[in-house]
Amino acid sequence: MTELRKARIATASLAGCFGCHMAILDIDERLIGLMKLVEFDRSPLTDIKRFTQRCDIGIIEGGCCNEENVHVLQDFRRNCDILIGLGQCAIMGGLPAMRNAIMHSDEPLRECLEEAYITGPFTQNREQIIPNDPALPLLLDKVYPCSEVVEIDYQIPGCAPTGDVIFEALNGLLSGKFKGFERENIRFD
């Protein structure tokens, strides 16, 4: 008897809170059944840092706020047949994108950094230095949703989406029957 090939899934967290990865774990005991159909490649869930081979499904949470986020997202697009934006940060920039609307000067990124590291009401930075170590990824001028950087095949809304919604999407994709969500399944009370 020939064993069917398991689908390969990769995941990454960009500029977000890691809540969507926690929601993946909220699939609970259904993960056991899912593991019969899939294996994880590059993912913080497996601590595999680089792709070991091409993946069927890539799942991205978080938006792009620095150059490293952009490189990771582009790497996922190159190495995954289907790319899913998981959660509001991936779809619309989420809370990290709030910086896009609050900056008013000709140098909005500088204004944001000064507020965070120098002039903020609870900031204690005697040297008045904004971190600029070359090891830190360069910040982008604003936070971008994933779809403004690469093509995203599916979006799963929510902050964070429920384990049920994530399971439904993965199960549908694995069976070839996923065509998107019914409206009543993605409303949030």
Coordinates of C-alpha atoms in Angstrom, one line a residue:
M1 CA 0.0 0.0 0.0
T2 CA 1.4 3.4 -1.0
E3 CA 1.4 6.2 1.5
L4 CA 0.0 9.5 0.1
R5 CA 2.4 12.4 0.1
K6 CA 1.8 14.8 2.9
A7 CA 1.2 18.5 2.0
R8 CA 4.1 20.7 3.2
I9 CA 3.2 23.9 5.1
A10 CA 5.4 26.8 6.1
T11 CA 4.5 29.7 8.4
A12 CA 6.1 33.0 9.4
S13 CA 5.3 35.9 11.7
L14 CA 6.2 39.3 10.4
A15 CA 5.1 42.6 12.1
G16 CA 2.4 41.4 14.4
C17 CA 1.9 39.9 17.8
F18 CA 2.2 36.1 17.1
G19 CA -1.5 35.8 18.0
C20 CA -2.4 34.1 14.7
H21 CA 0.2 31.4 15.4
M22 CA -1.4 30.8 18.8
A23 CA -4.8 30.6 17.0
I24 CA -3.3 27.8 14.8
L25 CA -2.7 25.9 18.0
D26 CA -6.4 26.6 18.9
I27 CA -7.2 24.0 16.3
D28 CA -6.7 21.8 19.4
E29 CA -7.1 18.0 19.0
R30 CA -7.9 18.4 15.3
L31 CA -4.2 19.1 14.9
I32 CA -3.6 15.3 15.4
G33 CA -5.8 14.5 12.4
L34 CA -4.3 17.4 10.4
M35 CA -0.8 16.1 11.0
K36 CA -1.7 12.9 9.1
L37 CA -2.2 15.1 6.1
V38 CA 0.5 17.7 6.5
E39 CA 4.1 18.3 7.7
F40 CA 5.5 21.6 8.7
D41 CA 8.6 23.0 7.0
R42 CA 10.0 26.5 7.8
S43 CA 8.0 27.7 10.8
P44 CA 8.4 29.0 14.3
L45 CA 6.2 26.0 15.3
T46 CA 9.1 23.7 14.2
D47 CA 12.0 26.1 14.7
I48 CA 13.1 25.4 11.1
K49 CA 14.6 28.7 9.9
R50 CA 15.0 28.1 6.2
F51 CA 12.9 26.2 3.6
T52 CA 14.1 22.6 3.2
Q53 CA 12.0 22.2 0.0
R54 CA 9.1 23.7 -1.9
C55 CA 5.9 24.0 0.1
D56 CA 2.3 23.5 -0.9
I57 CA 1.0 26.2 1.5
G58 CA 2.6 29.2 3.1
I59 CA 0.9 31.0 5.9
I60 CA 2.0 34.6 6.8
E61 CA 0.8 36.6 9.8
G62 CA 1.8 40.2 10.3
G63 CA 2.5 43.0 7.8
C64 CA 5.8 44.5 6.6
C65 CA 7.4 47.2 8.7
N66 CA 11.1 46.5 7.9
E67 CA 13.3 45.2 5.1
E68 CA 13.6 41.8 6.8
N69 CA 9.8 41.4 6.7
V70 CA 9.8 42.1 3.0
H71 CA 12.6 39.6 2.3
V72 CA 10.9 36.9 4.3
L73 CA 7.6 37.5 2.5
Q74 CA 9.2 37.4 -0.9
D75 CA 11.0 34.2 0.0
F76 CA 7.6 32.7 1.0
R77 CA 6.1 33.7 -2.3
R78 CA 9.0 32.1 -4.2
N79 CA 8.8 28.8 -2.2
C80 CA 5.1 28.3 -1.7
D81 CA 2.5 27.3 -4.2
I82 CA -0.3 28.9 -2.2
L83 CA 0.3 31.9 0.0
I84 CA -2.2 32.8 2.7
G85 CA -2.4 36.1 4.6
L86 CA -3.6 35.2 8.1
G87 CA -5.2 37.9 10.3
Q88 CA -5.7 41.6 10.1
C89 CA -2.0 42.5 10.3
A90 CA -1.2 40.5 7.2
I91 CA -4.4 41.8 5.4
M92 CA -4.4 45.4 6.4
G93 CA -1.3 46.1 8.5
G94 CA -3.2 45.8 11.8
L95 CA -2.1 47.6 14.9
P96 CA 1.5 48.1 13.6
A97 CA 0.1 50.2 10.8
M98 CA -1.3 52.7 13.3
R99 CA 2.0 54.5 12.9
N100 CA 1.0 55.2 9.2
A101 CA -1.8 57.6 10.4
I102 CA -0.2 59.4 13.3
M103 CA 2.9 60.9 11.6
H104 CA 2.5 64.5 10.3
S105 CA 6.0 65.8 9.5
D106 CA 8.1 65.7 6.3
E107 CA 10.1 62.9 8.0
P108 CA 7.4 60.7 9.5
L109 CA 9.6 57.7 10.3
R110 CA 12.0 60.0 12.2
E111 CA 9.1 61.5 14.1
C112 CA 7.9 58.0 15.1
L113 CA 11.3 56.9 16.2
E114 CA 11.8 60.1 18.3
E115 CA 8.5 59.6 20.0
A116 CA 9.4 55.9 20.7
Y117 CA 12.9 56.5 21.9
I118 CA 13.4 60.1 23.0
T119 CA 10.3 62.3 23.6
G120 CA 7.7 59.7 24.7
P121 CA 6.1 60.5 28.1
F122 CA 7.5 57.3 29.7
T123 CA 10.8 57.1 27.8
Q124 CA 14.0 57.0 29.9
N125 CA 16.8 57.5 27.4
R126 CA 19.5 59.7 29.0
E127 CA 21.7 59.6 25.9
Q128 CA 18.8 60.6 23.6
I129 CA 20.0 57.9 21.1
I130 CA 17.7 56.2 18.6
P131 CA 19.0 52.6 18.0
N132 CA 20.8 52.3 14.7
D133 CA 22.9 49.2 14.9
P134 CA 23.6 47.7 11.4
A135 CA 22.3 44.4 12.7
L136 CA 18.8 45.9 13.0
P137 CA 16.7 45.6 9.9
L138 CA 16.0 49.0 8.2
L139 CA 12.5 50.3 8.9
L140 CA 10.2 51.0 6.0
D141 CA 8.6 54.4 5.5
K142 CA 5.3 52.8 6.6
V143 CA 3.8 49.4 7.5
Y144 CA 2.5 47.6 4.4
P145 CA -0.1 44.8 4.2
C146 CA 1.3 41.6 2.6
S147 CA -0.7 42.1 -0.6
E148 CA 1.1 45.3 -1.4
V149 CA 4.4 43.5 -1.4
V150 CA 3.6 40.1 -3.1
E151 CA 0.6 38.3 -4.5
I152 CA -1.5 36.7 -1.8
D153 CA -3.8 33.8 -2.8
Y154 CA -6.1 33.7 0.1
Q155 CA -6.8 35.9 3.1
I156 CA -8.2 34.7 6.4
P157 CA -9.6 37.7 8.4
G158 CA -9.7 38.1 12.1
C159 CA -7.6 39.3 15.0
A160 CA -6.8 36.6 15.5
P161 CA -9.0 34.3 13.4
T162 CA -10.4 31.4 15.4
G163 CA -8.9 27.9 15.3
D164 CA -12.2 26.8 13.7
V165 CA -11.9 29.3 10.8
I166 CA -8.2 28.3 10.2
F167 CA -9.0 24.6 10.3
E168 CA -11.9 25.1 7.9
A169 CA -9.6 26.9 5.4
L170 CA -6.8 24.4 5.7
N171 CA -9.1 21.4 5.5
G172 CA -10.8 22.9 2.4
L173 CA -7.5 23.7 0.7
L174 CA -6.1 20.2 1.4
S175 CA -9.2 18.6 0.0
G176 CA -9.3 20.9 -3.0
K177 CA -12.7 22.2 -2.0
F178 CA -11.9 25.7 -0.5
K179 CA -13.5 28.5 -2.5
G180 CA -13.4 31.1 0.2
F181 CA -15.6 31.7 3.2
E182 CA -19.3 32.0 3.5
R183 CA -20.2 35.5 4.9
E184 CA -21.8 34.1 8.1
N185 CA -18.5 32.2 8.9
I186 CA -16.3 35.3 9.0
R187 CA -18.4 37.8 10.9
F188 CA -17.2 38.9 14.3
D189 CA -19.5 39.6 17.2

